[in-house]
Short mmCIF file of C-alpha atoms in Angstrom, two decimals:
data_model
loop_
_atom_site.label_atom_id
_atom_site.label_comp_id
_atom_site.label_asym_id
_atom_site.label_seq_id
_atom_site.Cartn_x
_atom_site.Cartn_y
_atom_site.Cartn_z
CA MET A 1003 88.16 -29.01 24.31
CA SER A 1004 91.79 -27.95 24.34
CA SER A 1005 94.92 -29.17 22.58
CA HIS A 1006 98.09 -30.33 24.27
CA SER A 1007 100.08 -27.48 22.71
CA ALA A 1008 97.52 -24.84 23.75
CA ILE A 1009 97.63 -26.01 27.35
CA ILE A 1010 101.43 -25.86 27.38
CA ALA A 1011 101.38 -22.39 25.77
CA SER A 1012 99.00 -21.00 28.40
CA LEU A 1013 100.70 -22.65 31.36
CA SER A 1014 102.84 -19.73 32.56
CA ASP A 1015 100.00 -17.18 32.51
CA ASN A 1016 97.58 -19.58 34.17
CA PHE A 1017 100.09 -20.45 36.88
CA GLU A 1018 100.63 -16.76 37.73
CA ARG A 1019 96.88 -16.14 37.76
CA ALA A 1020 96.23 -19.07 40.09
CA LEU A 1021 99.07 -17.99 42.37
CA ALA A 1022 97.83 -14.38 42.53
CA SER A 1023 94.28 -15.52 43.32
CA GLY A 1024 95.40 -17.70 46.22
CA ASP A 1025 93.87 -20.81 44.66
CA LEU A 1026 97.36 -22.21 44.13
CA LEU A 1027 99.84 -22.36 47.01
CA PHE A 1028 103.52 -22.20 46.13
CA PHE A 1029 106.10 -23.34 48.67
CA PRO A 1030 109.65 -21.99 48.09
CA SER A 1031 112.46 -24.50 48.52
CA THR A 1032 116.21 -25.01 48.32
CA VAL A 1033 117.85 -27.83 46.36
CA TYR A 1034 120.90 -29.69 47.71
CA LYS A 1035 123.02 -32.08 45.64
CA HIS A 1036 123.98 -35.44 47.11
CA ASN A 1037 126.11 -38.08 45.36
CA ASP A 1038 125.19 -41.68 46.01
CA HIS A 1039 125.48 -44.86 43.88
CA GLY A 1040 126.74 -42.97 40.86
CA ILE A 1041 123.88 -40.46 40.80
CA GLU A 1042 123.83 -36.82 41.79
CA PHE A 1043 120.54 -36.87 43.70
CA GLU A 1044 118.68 -33.64 44.34
CA ILE A 1045 117.21 -33.22 47.82
CA ARG A 1046 114.72 -30.38 47.97
CA LEU A 1047 114.25 -28.75 51.38
CA CYS A 1048 110.85 -27.10 51.81
CA THR A 1049 110.25 -26.10 55.42
CA ALA A 1050 106.90 -24.48 54.59
CA LEU A 1051 105.44 -27.94 53.98
CA GLN A 1052 105.50 -28.51 57.74
CA GLN A 1053 102.37 -26.34 57.82
CA LYS A 1054 100.54 -28.48 55.25
CA PRO A 1055 98.20 -30.99 56.94
CA SER A 1056 99.29 -34.60 56.62
CA LEU A 1057 96.63 -36.72 54.93
CA PRO A 1058 96.15 -40.44 55.59
CA THR A 1059 96.98 -42.79 52.75
CA PRO A 1060 93.78 -43.31 50.76
CA HIS A 1061 92.40 -46.74 49.98
CA PHE A 1062 92.93 -47.74 46.36
CA ASP A 1063 90.60 -50.27 44.82
CA PRO A 1064 91.59 -51.27 41.27
CA ALA A 1065 88.08 -52.64 40.67
CA ALA A 1066 86.36 -49.36 41.56
CA GLU A 1067 85.64 -47.78 38.20
CA GLY A 1068 83.17 -44.93 37.93
CA LYS A 1069 82.97 -44.12 41.62
CA PRO A 1070 85.43 -43.19 44.38
CA VAL A 1071 86.13 -45.49 47.30
CA GLY A 1072 86.49 -44.48 50.91
CA LYS A 1073 84.72 -42.32 53.42
CA ALA A 1074 81.63 -40.73 51.94
CA HIS A 1075 82.34 -37.31 53.42
CA LYS A 1076 85.76 -36.97 51.79
CA PRO A 1077 85.39 -34.97 48.56
CA ASP A 1078 87.23 -35.87 45.39
CA PRO A 1079 89.48 -32.87 44.52
CA PHE A 1080 89.68 -34.11 40.92
CA ALA A 1081 85.92 -34.12 40.34
CA PRO A 1082 83.84 -31.18 39.07
CA PRO A 1083 83.16 -28.43 39.79
CA TYR A 1084 86.82 -27.56 39.22
CA ILE A 1085 88.47 -24.52 40.79
CA PRO A 1086 88.51 -22.17 37.77
CA ASN A 1087 92.05 -20.89 38.33
CA LEU A 1088 93.44 -24.45 38.58
CA TYR A 1089 91.57 -25.68 35.50
CA LEU A 1090 93.71 -25.64 32.34
CA GLY A 1091 91.42 -27.44 29.93
CA GLU A 1092 90.15 -30.81 28.78
CA ILE A 1093 91.45 -33.30 26.25
CA ARG A 1094 89.29 -35.79 24.38
CA ASP A 1095 90.98 -38.84 22.93
CA GLU A 1096 89.45 -39.20 19.48
CA GLU A 1097 90.59 -42.83 19.24
CA ASP A 1098 88.69 -44.24 22.22
CA ASP A 1099 86.53 -41.21 23.21
CA SER A 1100 88.05 -41.02 26.70
CA GLU A 1101 88.32 -37.58 28.29
CA TYR A 1102 90.91 -36.01 30.58
CA VAL A 1103 91.04 -32.85 32.66
CA ILE A 1104 94.28 -30.91 33.03
CA LEU A 1105 94.75 -29.16 36.36
CA LEU A 1106 97.47 -27.16 38.06
CA ASN A 1107 98.75 -28.84 41.21
CA LYS A 1108 97.19 -26.88 44.07
CA TYR A 1109 100.21 -27.39 46.34
CA SER A 1110 103.27 -26.58 44.22
CA VAL A 1111 106.89 -26.88 45.25
CA VAL A 1112 107.98 -26.55 41.61
CA PRO A 1113 106.21 -24.03 39.33
CA HIS A 1114 104.08 -25.38 36.46
CA HIS A 1115 103.47 -28.78 38.08
CA ILE A 1116 100.36 -30.11 36.32
CA LEU A 1117 98.07 -33.14 36.49
CA LEU A 1118 96.33 -35.18 33.81
CA VAL A 1119 93.20 -36.61 35.46
CA THR A 1120 90.69 -39.07 34.05
CA LYS A 1121 87.39 -37.17 33.74
CA GLU A 1122 85.49 -40.31 34.64
CA TYR A 1123 86.56 -41.70 38.00
CA LYS A 1124 89.13 -44.47 37.67
CA SER A 1125 91.23 -46.03 40.40
CA GLN A 1126 94.81 -44.98 41.09
CA ALA A 1127 95.52 -48.69 41.59
CA SER A 1128 94.69 -49.52 37.97
CA PRO A 1129 97.42 -49.84 35.32
CA LEU A 1130 97.86 -47.25 32.61
CA LEU A 1131 95.88 -47.99 29.46
CA PRO A 1132 97.21 -47.64 25.90
CA ALA A 1133 95.24 -44.43 25.27
CA GLU A 1134 96.49 -42.96 28.56
CA LEU A 1135 100.09 -43.76 27.67
CA ALA A 1136 99.61 -42.04 24.32
CA GLN A 1137 98.15 -38.93 25.97
CA ILE A 1138 101.05 -38.73 28.41
CA TYR A 1139 103.63 -39.03 25.66
CA THR A 1140 101.81 -36.50 23.48
CA PHE A 1141 102.01 -33.94 26.29
CA LEU A 1142 105.76 -34.49 26.58
CA VAL A 1143 106.12 -34.00 22.82
CA ALA A 1144 104.02 -30.81 22.89
CA ALA A 1145 106.20 -29.42 25.67
CA ARG A 1146 109.39 -30.24 23.77
CA GLN A 1147 108.03 -28.58 20.62
CA ALA A 1148 107.39 -25.46 22.71
CA GLY A 1149 111.00 -25.48 23.93
CA ARG A 1150 110.09 -26.86 27.35
CA HIS A 1151 111.10 -30.10 29.04
CA PHE A 1152 108.83 -32.18 31.27
CA PHE A 1153 108.75 -35.71 32.54
CA ALA A 1154 105.69 -37.65 33.70
CA PHE A 1155 105.15 -39.93 36.67
CA TYR A 1156 102.37 -42.14 38.01
CA ASN A 1157 102.13 -43.53 41.54
CA CYS A 1158 100.12 -46.76 41.37
CA GLY A 1159 98.68 -48.47 44.44
CA ASP A 1160 98.61 -48.23 48.21
CA LEU A 1161 102.39 -48.45 48.68
CA SER A 1162 103.42 -46.11 45.86
CA GLY A 1163 103.25 -42.75 47.66
CA ALA A 1164 100.03 -41.69 45.91
CA SER A 1165 97.87 -39.21 47.80
CA GLN A 1166 94.55 -39.43 45.93
CA PRO A 1167 92.51 -42.46 44.78
CA HIS A 1168 91.29 -40.77 41.55
CA LYS A 1169 93.56 -41.78 38.66
CA HIS A 1170 95.98 -39.00 37.76
CA VAL A 1171 99.38 -38.65 36.10
CA GLN A 1172 101.71 -35.81 37.05
CA PHE A 1173 104.01 -33.70 34.88
CA LEU A 1174 106.97 -31.79 36.24
CA PRO A 1175 109.25 -29.37 34.37
CA ILE A 1176 112.92 -30.27 34.36
CA GLU A 1177 116.22 -29.14 32.89
CA ASP A 1178 116.77 -30.46 29.40
CA ASP A 1179 119.10 -33.27 30.45
CA GLY A 1180 116.29 -34.82 32.48
CA PRO A 1181 115.98 -35.92 36.11
CA PRO A 1182 119.03 -37.63 37.66
CA ILE A 1183 117.81 -41.16 36.96
CA GLU A 1184 117.38 -40.34 33.27
CA ARG A 1185 121.01 -39.34 32.94
CA LEU A 1186 122.03 -42.77 34.22
CA ALA A 1187 119.60 -44.52 31.86
CA ARG A 1188 120.87 -42.51 28.90
CA SER A 1189 124.48 -43.47 29.63
CA THR A 1190 123.64 -47.20 29.81
CA SER A 1191 124.72 -49.17 26.76
CA ILE A 1192 122.21 -51.76 25.52
CA GLU A 1193 122.29 -54.14 22.57
CA VAL A 1194 118.56 -54.49 21.80
CA ILE A 1195 116.33 -51.43 22.17
CA THR A 1196 113.18 -53.51 22.67
CA ARG A 1197 114.61 -55.48 25.58
CA PRO A 1198 114.12 -54.16 29.13
CA PHE A 1199 117.24 -53.43 31.14
CA SER A 1200 118.11 -52.54 34.73
CA LEU A 1201 120.28 -49.79 36.15
CA THR A 1202 122.41 -52.27 38.03
CA THR A 1203 124.44 -49.72 40.00
CA LEU A 1204 121.31 -48.87 41.96
CA PRO A 1205 120.58 -50.90 45.11
CA TYR A 1206 116.89 -51.53 44.39
CA ALA A 1207 114.84 -53.27 41.70
CA ASN A 1208 114.20 -51.10 38.65
CA HIS A 1209 113.09 -51.89 35.13
CA VAL A 1210 113.72 -49.65 32.12
CA ARG A 1211 112.92 -49.60 28.40
CA ARG A 1212 114.55 -47.28 25.89
CA LEU A 1213 112.01 -45.77 23.50
CA PRO A 1214 112.47 -45.48 19.71
CA SER A 1215 113.95 -42.13 18.69
CA ASN A 1216 111.25 -41.60 16.04
CA LEU A 1217 108.31 -42.23 18.37
CA ALA A 1218 107.13 -38.62 18.26
CA SER A 1219 106.44 -38.85 14.53
CA VAL A 1220 104.77 -42.27 14.18
CA PRO A 1221 101.01 -42.79 13.61
CA ARG A 1222 98.82 -42.95 16.71
CA SER A 1223 98.28 -46.72 16.47
CA ASP A 1224 102.04 -47.29 16.35
CA LEU A 1225 102.56 -44.92 19.27
CA GLU A 1226 100.04 -46.81 21.40
CA GLY A 1227 101.51 -50.13 20.38
CA SER A 1228 105.09 -49.18 21.16
CA LEU A 1229 104.28 -47.60 24.52
CA SER A 1230 101.96 -50.44 25.54
CA ASP A 1231 104.53 -53.07 24.63
CA ALA A 1232 107.16 -51.26 26.71
CA PHE A 1233 104.82 -50.77 29.67
CA LEU A 1234 103.54 -54.36 29.76
CA SER A 1235 107.06 -55.78 29.54
CA LEU A 1236 108.19 -53.60 32.47
CA LEU A 1237 105.04 -54.32 34.49
CA ASP A 1238 105.58 -58.06 34.00
CA LEU A 1239 109.11 -57.69 35.34
CA ALA A 1240 107.92 -55.62 38.31
CA ILE A 1241 105.31 -58.25 39.20
CA SER A 1242 107.91 -60.98 38.75
CA THR A 1243 110.19 -59.11 41.16
CA ILE A 1244 107.35 -58.88 43.69
CA ARG A 1245 106.68 -62.63 43.38
CA HIS A 1246 110.31 -63.32 44.26
CA ASP A 1247 109.78 -61.45 47.55
CA GLY A 1248 108.35 -63.92 50.03
CA ASP A 1249 107.42 -61.20 52.53
CA TYR A 1250 105.61 -58.85 50.15
CA PRO A 1251 102.52 -57.30 51.80
CA PRO A 1252 99.14 -58.74 50.73
CA GLY A 1253 97.05 -56.85 48.20
CA SER A 1254 97.51 -55.48 44.71
CA PRO A 1255 101.09 -54.77 43.57
CA SER A 1256 102.27 -51.17 43.91
CA TYR A 1257 104.78 -49.48 41.65
CA ASN A 1258 106.05 -46.16 40.37
CA PHE A 1259 106.06 -45.26 36.69
CA VAL A 1260 108.25 -42.60 35.07
CA LEU A 1261 108.16 -41.51 31.44
CA THR A 1262 110.44 -39.23 29.43
CA LEU A 1263 110.74 -38.94 25.67
CA GLU A 1264 113.64 -41.38 25.81
CA HIS A 1265 112.87 -43.94 28.51
CA MET A 1266 110.12 -45.62 30.48
CA HIS A 1267 110.82 -46.74 34.05
CA VAL A 1268 108.78 -49.01 36.36
CA ILE A 1269 109.90 -49.51 39.97
CA PRO A 1270 108.07 -52.02 42.22
CA ARG A 1271 107.29 -50.84 45.77
CA ARG A 1272 106.95 -52.67 49.08
CA ARG A 1273 106.19 -49.74 51.41
CA GLU A 1274 105.19 -46.09 51.20
CA HIS A 1275 107.33 -44.62 54.00
CA HIS A 1276 110.87 -44.94 55.22
CA VAL A 1277 111.52 -44.34 58.92
CA LEU A 1278 114.62 -42.19 59.29
CA GLN A 1279 117.02 -43.77 61.78
CA LYS A 1280 118.30 -40.46 63.14
CA THR A 1281 114.93 -38.77 63.78
CA GLY A 1282 112.32 -41.52 63.75
CA ASP A 1283 110.32 -39.44 61.27
CA GLN A 1284 108.43 -41.06 58.42
CA LEU A 1285 109.69 -39.96 55.02
CA SER A 1286 107.06 -40.46 52.31
CA VAL A 1287 108.54 -41.50 48.96
CA ASN A 1288 106.71 -41.47 45.64
CA ALA A 1289 107.93 -41.77 42.05
CA LEU A 1290 109.90 -38.52 42.34
CA GLY A 1291 112.24 -40.17 44.83
CA PHE A 1292 113.07 -42.82 42.22
CA THR A 1293 113.77 -40.17 39.60
CA GLY A 1294 116.49 -38.87 41.92
CA LEU A 1295 114.43 -36.03 43.40
CA LEU A 1296 113.63 -36.25 47.11
CA LEU A 1297 111.62 -33.86 49.25
CA VAL A 1298 112.29 -33.13 52.93
CA LYS A 1299 110.52 -30.73 55.29
CA SER A 1300 113.25 -29.77 57.77
CA GLU A 1301 116.99 -29.38 58.22
CA LYS A 1302 116.84 -32.38 60.56
CA GLU A 1303 115.31 -34.54 57.84
CA LEU A 1304 117.86 -33.27 55.33
CA ASP A 1305 120.76 -34.21 57.60
CA ALA A 1306 119.19 -37.59 58.37
CA VAL A 1307 118.73 -38.40 54.67
CA LYS A 1308 122.32 -37.45 53.86
CA MET A 1309 123.64 -39.48 56.79
CA GLU A 1310 121.60 -42.58 55.98
CA GLY A 1311 122.09 -42.40 52.21
CA VAL A 1312 119.49 -41.95 49.51
CA GLY A 1313 120.19 -45.37 48.00
CA LYS A 1314 119.54 -47.11 51.31
CA ILE A 1315 116.27 -45.20 51.75
CA LEU A 1316 115.05 -46.10 48.27
CA ARG A 1317 116.03 -49.73 48.78
CA ASP A 1318 113.96 -49.82 51.96
CA VAL A 1319 110.77 -48.67 50.21
CA GLY A 1320 111.59 -50.64 47.05
CA LEU A 1321 112.57 -54.26 46.50
CA GLU A 1322 115.75 -56.24 46.07
CA SER A 1323 116.77 -56.57 42.44
CA VAL A 1324 116.50 -60.07 40.97
CA HIS A 1325 117.39 -58.87 37.49
CA GLU A 1326 120.08 -61.49 36.91
CA LEU A 1327 117.69 -64.25 37.95
CA GLN A 1328 115.04 -62.83 35.62
CA LEU A 1329 117.54 -62.84 32.76
CA GLU A 1330 118.22 -66.52 33.42
CA GLU A 1331 114.49 -67.28 33.48
CA PHE A 1332 114.03 -65.37 30.22
CA SER A 1333 116.92 -67.26 28.66
CA HIS A 1334 115.37 -70.62 29.63
CA GLU A 1335 111.98 -69.56 28.23
CA THR A 1336 113.51 -68.69 24.86
CA ASP A 1337 115.77 -71.75 24.55
#
């Protein structure tokens, strides 16, 4: 078994080894800034991704624990035997005896993109458990202690932009001021740290909790409790938002989850793709889009995204905010 800090320490060497072996494919890209709704979005153009085969959206069954769902001939890339050069180690949670495998992302647009995968098969449509939340946060802390900055994201459900049905959380390195959405969250003034808030300048439903500043140093039970309380409060709001949408597609709710050391974000989803008006192309959006980081595969897509507006695109794949209505409902419940 490995430690979080050991995996972070070995990340650079392992990435270079996997790249040199050909087991990891790195796609160079160019980042363009685009201001919209008070955020400086980053649109990453990666033309090489046009050569990557497009995979159909997998079927996610939240009740399927212990075995994958779908066509029998489709292998699970997150099941053993692991590709040695992509395998970074395993983590055992001593509190609940769950185990996780840490893998390099085989198709990398950003170096050092890693995955935390449940060793036992669990569904990507299932919510994050307290022990999983603690493991995610512990990785972020280990990276910060090593002088590195990551954020984590989880695409949950059929409409979230997830590409694999096996439960996995992704970690991406970032500059120390965080992804664009985090800068907006950090600048938002709130009165009660334990109360969820919304980034109201954004045109889509979003739910945020600010995390205690001492969370990295609290006992494990307190860490789980704090993260679970935040997650469940945001998930309740996301489901409430979905219930206010009379045309929401049938099936389990889909959402995107983003975690930094300072904030937790949950964004409900109503569709996976946005159809660009200028080109007619489908633009797949996952949690990264809602952090302020979008990915396009051609100059045509880049121009189309800029012309249409990132906020409008995210609103199309997200939901209308009913935050004010939810505040009223909360106020009536507590009267």
